[in-house]
Amino acid sequence: MSESEITEHKLTQLKALEAESIHIIREVVAEFRNPVMLYSVGKDSSVLLHLARKAFYPAKLPFPLLHVDTGYKFREMYEFRDNYCKEVGADLIVRRNEDAIAKGMNPKDFGVARCCGLLKTQGLLDALEEGEYDAAFGGARRDEERSRAKERVFSMRDEFGQWDPKNQRPELWSIYNGRIHEGESVRVFPISNWTEMDVWLYIREEKIPIVPLYFAKERLMVERKNMLIPYYEEMKDQLLEGEEPKMVMSRFRTLGCSPCTGAVRSSATNMDEIVIEAAAARRSERETRIIDHGSNSMEDKKKEGYF
Amino acid sequence: MTELNIKMTKEIELLRLVTVGSVDDGKSTLIGRLLVDTKGAFEDQLLAVRKQRGAETVASAAEIDLAMLTDGLSAEREQGITIDVAYRYFATPKRKFIMADCPGHEQYTRNMVTGASTASAAIILIDARNGVMQQTRRHTHILGLLNIPHLIVAVNKMDLVGFDQKVYEGIRSEMQAYCEKQGVQDLICIPMSALEGDMVAVRGENLAWYEGLTLLETLETLSALGDIDSKPFRFPVQLVNRPQTAELPDYRGFMGAIASGTVKVGDEVVVASTGLSSKVAEIVTFDGNLQEAFAPQSITLTLEDDIDISRGDMLVHPQAVPSDTKELVANVCWIGSEPLSVRKKYLLKHTTSTVKAMVNSIDFRRNINTLDKESADELEMNEIGQITFKLLKPLFYDSYADNRSTGSFIVIDTFTNNTVGAGMIV
Ligand SMILES: Nc1nc2c(ncn2[C@@H]2O[C@H](COP(=O)(O)OP(=O)(O)OP(=O)(O)O)[C@@H](O)[C@H]2O)c(=O)[nH]1
Ligand SMILES: [Mg+2]
């Protein structure tokens, strides 16, 4: 074998990650009765969905997408979700915790933890139970947060959808043990080993469509506690003293609910500029999510069943 | 970062690393140190683990508790120990690293095996004050069984022994002897202080007598990938793709990740279980058909003939077929809380197939201190031995030494569904 042939047989790190993720997605479809893919409309979900399409090509996706909607997502996210799912022919299920929404659940009056607990965690657990799904794919990455760094690719959940981090199932080589008892389920994280940088590089490389909010633009924002919060007309009454909406060149590194996700000042209007910005970032993307602030919050939420 | 840098970042190679060693020898601290020195940790993450509250920035690594960067569970931070593996990531201009930080406690050996099983290089930490401990030997033996290509011994906490070369040399020769005994050839040894940073990413001034590379330089220059693409073709089928649409009414594609070797359009392939053969018609991917594919790519193959193939079957090279057996002999690292004993029944998951198995005999248990073989009636949790299983149906395999993918299996307890053993076929 000549030198050039040998180098030809090396996968770049991005292609190696892709191959690993596709293997995981296929293993789940082979071993579970009724899988579902959680789709949050964010960049990680976009990558996950893209990998799933690659995994089963030329067939259609063998599972539906589930969006657990809080009702507080950005307008642009709903638009993108509906258009993109139609375009790729994905079967989209949208579920909301209607009870809590009817009671007017919101982060300002009830607190972020309570709001997230009901709209996201409870909403998710209810939707998984209703659909009788035994496996749910999620786009969480280990580099996001230190308790996520501890999670297996196949993460076992008991009958209550809860995670027991002190007693995780061993996971050896790339042999995944998908055997569960009635009522138990697994959360599967095919992009566990991807970093934020990998995700951006892959989106750029594969030209994966993402919500336009990820690209910088002059946007109407209010500045609150060091965070840039997008301003919409409906928020008029919620402005705090001294706050005044102003146009700021900004974009989002991560997308969650509009009241709780901050933007960052940025001039990155295309994928190259985003990748360059990600490489220079000194602060993690989770910093723009209010839910993650406070001690230990992600681990506690995960134990309760949050992604 | 420029256009050229983007290309480089995308195209660098991946190296999977693991840190092991006895309790408190400094594994998590070392990973924290590597993250800080390679800028693999973000400022807000550093601020969260600083020793004194109040400061707005972290000026130096001395201000933070390095181990807390990776000990991500509240129970770990409470007790100051690592319980489960943490996976952390960093990149240098040369390479991207996935690092698994393993727990040192014997109780959590199962988690250490989890972290080590995918690694191509391991760093064995040893506290210079305590030298080689029983748990150091256990971990090193497990690494040997797992056939981790590169072993690096980090003699840590050199600052606590006055950076004394004699202490280092003593530990180095003891480890060298232990490794030679189990057939590990080249062992790299590096003295360091994970806490203060000497010989990790920078040389520092305290270890001038040491002439080798720093840890980071070593990691950047290890050969990254094994030679899985030069081994015989192995393709365990994960799923059969049958879209059954109007455009593709009769399409049958075999989906899987290539475990080893390469495959080209027109190549003859054989189904290991039936001996039936056919030729590769297409190598299908979402990005277009390929002429050739290699491990570890995930692909879909279509064949020229309509032969019976389903999940659990393996397509292989016709001139290099795997062995088959109903009596499987393997080194087993037992990680279940219930001991393994003769006549007990389990499930073995090997590549994409799962078979029923019974323990026929415990050929020996390995004494991890002396590496001697001992007779045993049971394998308790964290013990290692050679086991012969009787299988309900034949398994097609290579030895673990030849092929990590087709030579490994997990043992599943049929009652709890838990993974209770890691098997490496002899
Ligand atoms: N002086 C000195 N102390 C160190 C060094 N490396 C680690 N330590 C200290 O040793 C203690 C244990 O370090 P850890 O990094 O938590 O050890 P570990 O190996 O991860 O422990 P487990 O994961 O629980 O097995 C901590 O107090 C560290 O600060 C070193 O190079 N010099
Ligand atoms: Mg530790």
mmCIF file with all atom_site columns, N, CA, C and O and ligand atoms in Angstrom, chain B residues 24 26-29 67 70-71 80-83 101-104, ligand 2:
data_model
loop_
_atom_site.group_PDB
_atom_site.id
_atom_site.type_symbol
_atom_site.label_atom_id
_atom_site.label_alt_id
_atom_site.label_comp_id
_atom_site.label_asym_id
_atom_site.label_entity_id
_atom_site.label_seq_id
_atom_site.pdbx_PDB_ins_code
_atom_site.Cartn_x
_atom_site.Cartn_y
_atom_site.Cartn_z
_atom_site.occupancy
_atom_site.B_iso_or_equiv
_atom_site.pdbx_formal_charge
_atom_site.auth_seq_id
_atom_site.auth_comp_id
_atom_site.auth_asym_id
_atom_site.auth_atom_id
_atom_site.pdbx_PDB_model_num
ATOM   1  N  N  . ASP B 1 24  ? -6.928  9.406  44.528 1.00 0.00 ? 24  ASP B N  1
ATOM   2  C  CA . ASP B 1 24  ? -6.232  10.648 44.906 1.00 0.00 ? 24  ASP B CA 1
ATOM   3  C  C  . ASP B 1 24  ? -4.852  10.824 44.285 1.00 0.00 ? 24  ASP B C  1
ATOM   4  O  O  . ASP B 1 24  ? -4.081  11.666 44.739 1.00 0.00 ? 24  ASP B O  1
ATOM   5  N  N  . GLY B 1 26  ? -4.298  12.048 41.524 1.00 0.00 ? 26  GLY B N  1
ATOM   6  C  CA . GLY B 1 26  ? -4.281  13.322 40.799 1.00 0.00 ? 26  GLY B CA 1
ATOM   7  C  C  . GLY B 1 26  ? -4.824  13.289 39.381 1.00 0.00 ? 26  GLY B C  1
ATOM   8  O  O  . GLY B 1 26  ? -4.534  14.180 38.580 1.00 0.00 ? 26  GLY B O  1
ATOM   9  N  N  . LYS B 1 27  ? -5.675  12.289 39.075 1.00 0.00 ? 27  LYS B N  1
ATOM   10 C  CA . LYS B 1 27  ? -6.207  12.149 37.718 1.00 0.00 ? 27  LYS B CA 1
ATOM   11 C  C  . LYS B 1 27  ? -7.062  13.348 37.312 1.00 0.00 ? 27  LYS B C  1
ATOM   12 O  O  . LYS B 1 27  ? -6.882  13.928 36.243 1.00 0.00 ? 27  LYS B O  1
ATOM   13 N  N  . SER B 1 28  ? -8.001  13.691 38.180 1.00 0.00 ? 28  SER B N  1
ATOM   14 C  CA . SER B 1 28  ? -8.903  14.796 37.840 1.00 0.00 ? 28  SER B CA 1
ATOM   15 C  C  . SER B 1 28  ? -8.143  16.114 37.808 1.00 0.00 ? 28  SER B C  1
ATOM   16 O  O  . SER B 1 28  ? -8.408  16.978 36.968 1.00 0.00 ? 28  SER B O  1
ATOM   17 N  N  . THR B 1 29  ? -7.187  16.236 38.719 1.00 0.00 ? 29  THR B N  1
ATOM   18 C  CA . THR B 1 29  ? -6.372  17.452 38.749 1.00 0.00 ? 29  THR B CA 1
ATOM   19 C  C  . THR B 1 29  ? -5.601  17.591 37.441 1.00 0.00 ? 29  THR B C  1
ATOM   20 O  O  . THR B 1 29  ? -5.524  18.674 36.862 1.00 0.00 ? 29  THR B O  1
ATOM   21 N  N  . ALA B 1 67  ? -9.484  19.805 40.173 1.00 0.00 ? 67  ALA B N  1
ATOM   22 C  CA . ALA B 1 67  ? -10.253 18.558 40.095 1.00 0.00 ? 67  ALA B CA 1
ATOM   23 C  C  . ALA B 1 67  ? -11.750 18.835 39.955 1.00 0.00 ? 67  ALA B C  1
ATOM   24 O  O  . ALA B 1 67  ? -12.482 18.064 39.334 1.00 0.00 ? 67  ALA B O  1
ATOM   25 N  N  . THR B 1 70  ? -13.639 18.756 36.562 1.00 0.00 ? 70  THR B N  1
ATOM   26 C  CA . THR B 1 70  ? -14.145 17.527 35.959 1.00 0.00 ? 70  THR B CA 1
ATOM   27 C  C  . THR B 1 70  ? -15.054 16.745 36.881 1.00 0.00 ? 70  THR B C  1
ATOM   28 O  O  . THR B 1 70  ? -15.864 15.957 36.419 1.00 0.00 ? 70  THR B O  1
ATOM   29 N  N  . ASP B 1 71  ? -14.918 16.904 38.198 1.00 0.00 ? 71  ASP B N  1
ATOM   30 C  CA . ASP B 1 71  ? -15.809 16.167 39.089 1.00 0.00 ? 71  ASP B CA 1
ATOM   31 C  C  . ASP B 1 71  ? -17.186 16.847 39.061 1.00 0.00 ? 71  ASP B C  1
ATOM   32 O  O  . ASP B 1 71  ? -17.510 17.700 39.879 1.00 0.00 ? 71  ASP B O  1
ATOM   33 N  N  . GLY B 1 80  ? -14.969 14.846 47.447 1.00 0.00 ? 80  GLY B N  1
ATOM   34 C  CA . GLY B 1 80  ? -13.637 15.055 46.894 1.00 0.00 ? 80  GLY B CA 1
ATOM   35 C  C  . GLY B 1 80  ? -13.096 13.851 46.142 1.00 0.00 ? 80  GLY B C  1
ATOM   36 O  O  . GLY B 1 80  ? -11.890 13.657 46.041 1.00 0.00 ? 80  GLY B O  1
ATOM   37 N  N  . ILE B 1 81  ? -13.985 13.013 45.635 1.00 0.00 ? 81  ILE B N  1
ATOM   38 C  CA . ILE B 1 81  ? -13.540 11.859 44.850 1.00 0.00 ? 81  ILE B CA 1
ATOM   39 C  C  . ILE B 1 81  ? -14.300 11.810 43.529 1.00 0.00 ? 81  ILE B C  1
ATOM   40 O  O  . ILE B 1 81  ? -15.330 12.456 43.385 1.00 0.00 ? 81  ILE B O  1
ATOM   41 N  N  . THR B 1 82  ? -13.769 11.032 42.612 1.00 0.00 ? 82  THR B N  1
ATOM   42 C  CA . THR B 1 82  ? -14.483 10.819 41.357 1.00 0.00 ? 82  THR B CA 1
ATOM   43 C  C  . THR B 1 82  ? -15.269 9.522  41.471 1.00 0.00 ? 82  THR B C  1
ATOM   44 O  O  . THR B 1 82  ? -14.737 8.518  41.947 1.00 0.00 ? 82  THR B O  1
ATOM   45 N  N  . ILE B 1 83  ? -16.540 9.535  41.062 1.00 0.00 ? 83  ILE B N  1
ATOM   46 C  CA . ILE B 1 83  ? -17.375 8.344  41.135 1.00 0.00 ? 83  ILE B CA 1
ATOM   47 C  C  . ILE B 1 83  ? -17.539 7.740  39.742 1.00 0.00 ? 83  ILE B C  1
ATOM   48 O  O  . ILE B 1 83  ? -17.376 6.550  39.536 1.00 0.00 ? 83  ILE B O  1
ATOM   49 N  N  . ASP B 1 101 ? -11.928 10.850 32.282 1.00 0.00 ? 101 ASP B N  1
ATOM   50 C  CA . ASP B 1 101 ? -11.332 10.904 33.623 1.00 0.00 ? 101 ASP B CA 1
ATOM   51 C  C  . ASP B 1 101 ? -11.986 9.823  34.471 1.00 0.00 ? 101 ASP B C  1
ATOM   52 O  O  . ASP B 1 101 ? -13.163 9.897  34.782 1.00 0.00 ? 101 ASP B O  1
ATOM   53 N  N  . CYS B 1 102 ? -11.216 8.819  34.842 1.00 0.00 ? 102 CYS B N  1
ATOM   54 C  CA . CYS B 1 102 ? -11.795 7.682  35.547 1.00 0.00 ? 102 CYS B CA 1
ATOM   55 C  C  . CYS B 1 102 ? -11.653 7.801  37.055 1.00 0.00 ? 102 CYS B C  1
ATOM   56 O  O  . CYS B 1 102 ? -10.729 8.427  37.551 1.00 0.00 ? 102 CYS B O  1
ATOM   57 N  N  . PRO B 1 103 ? -12.556 7.146  37.792 1.00 0.00 ? 103 PRO B N  1
ATOM   58 C  CA . PRO B 1 103 ? -12.414 7.109  39.247 1.00 0.00 ? 103 PRO B CA 1
ATOM   59 C  C  . PRO B 1 103 ? -11.313 6.141  39.664 1.00 0.00 ? 103 PRO B C  1
ATOM   60 O  O  . PRO B 1 103 ? -11.076 5.133  38.998 1.00 0.00 ? 103 PRO B O  1
ATOM   61 N  N  . GLY B 1 104 ? -10.661 6.440  40.776 1.00 0.00 ? 104 GLY B N  1
ATOM   62 C  CA . GLY B 1 104 ? -9.611  5.564  41.276 1.00 0.00 ? 104 GLY B CA 1
ATOM   63 C  C  . GLY B 1 104 ? -10.125 4.514  42.248 1.00 0.00 ? 104 GLY B C  1
ATOM   64 O  O  . GLY B 1 104 ? -9.530  3.444  42.383 1.00 0.00 ? 104 GLY B O  1
HETATM 65 MG MG . MG  C 2 .   ? -10.735 12.064 40.111 1.00 0.00 ? 2   MG  C MG 1
#
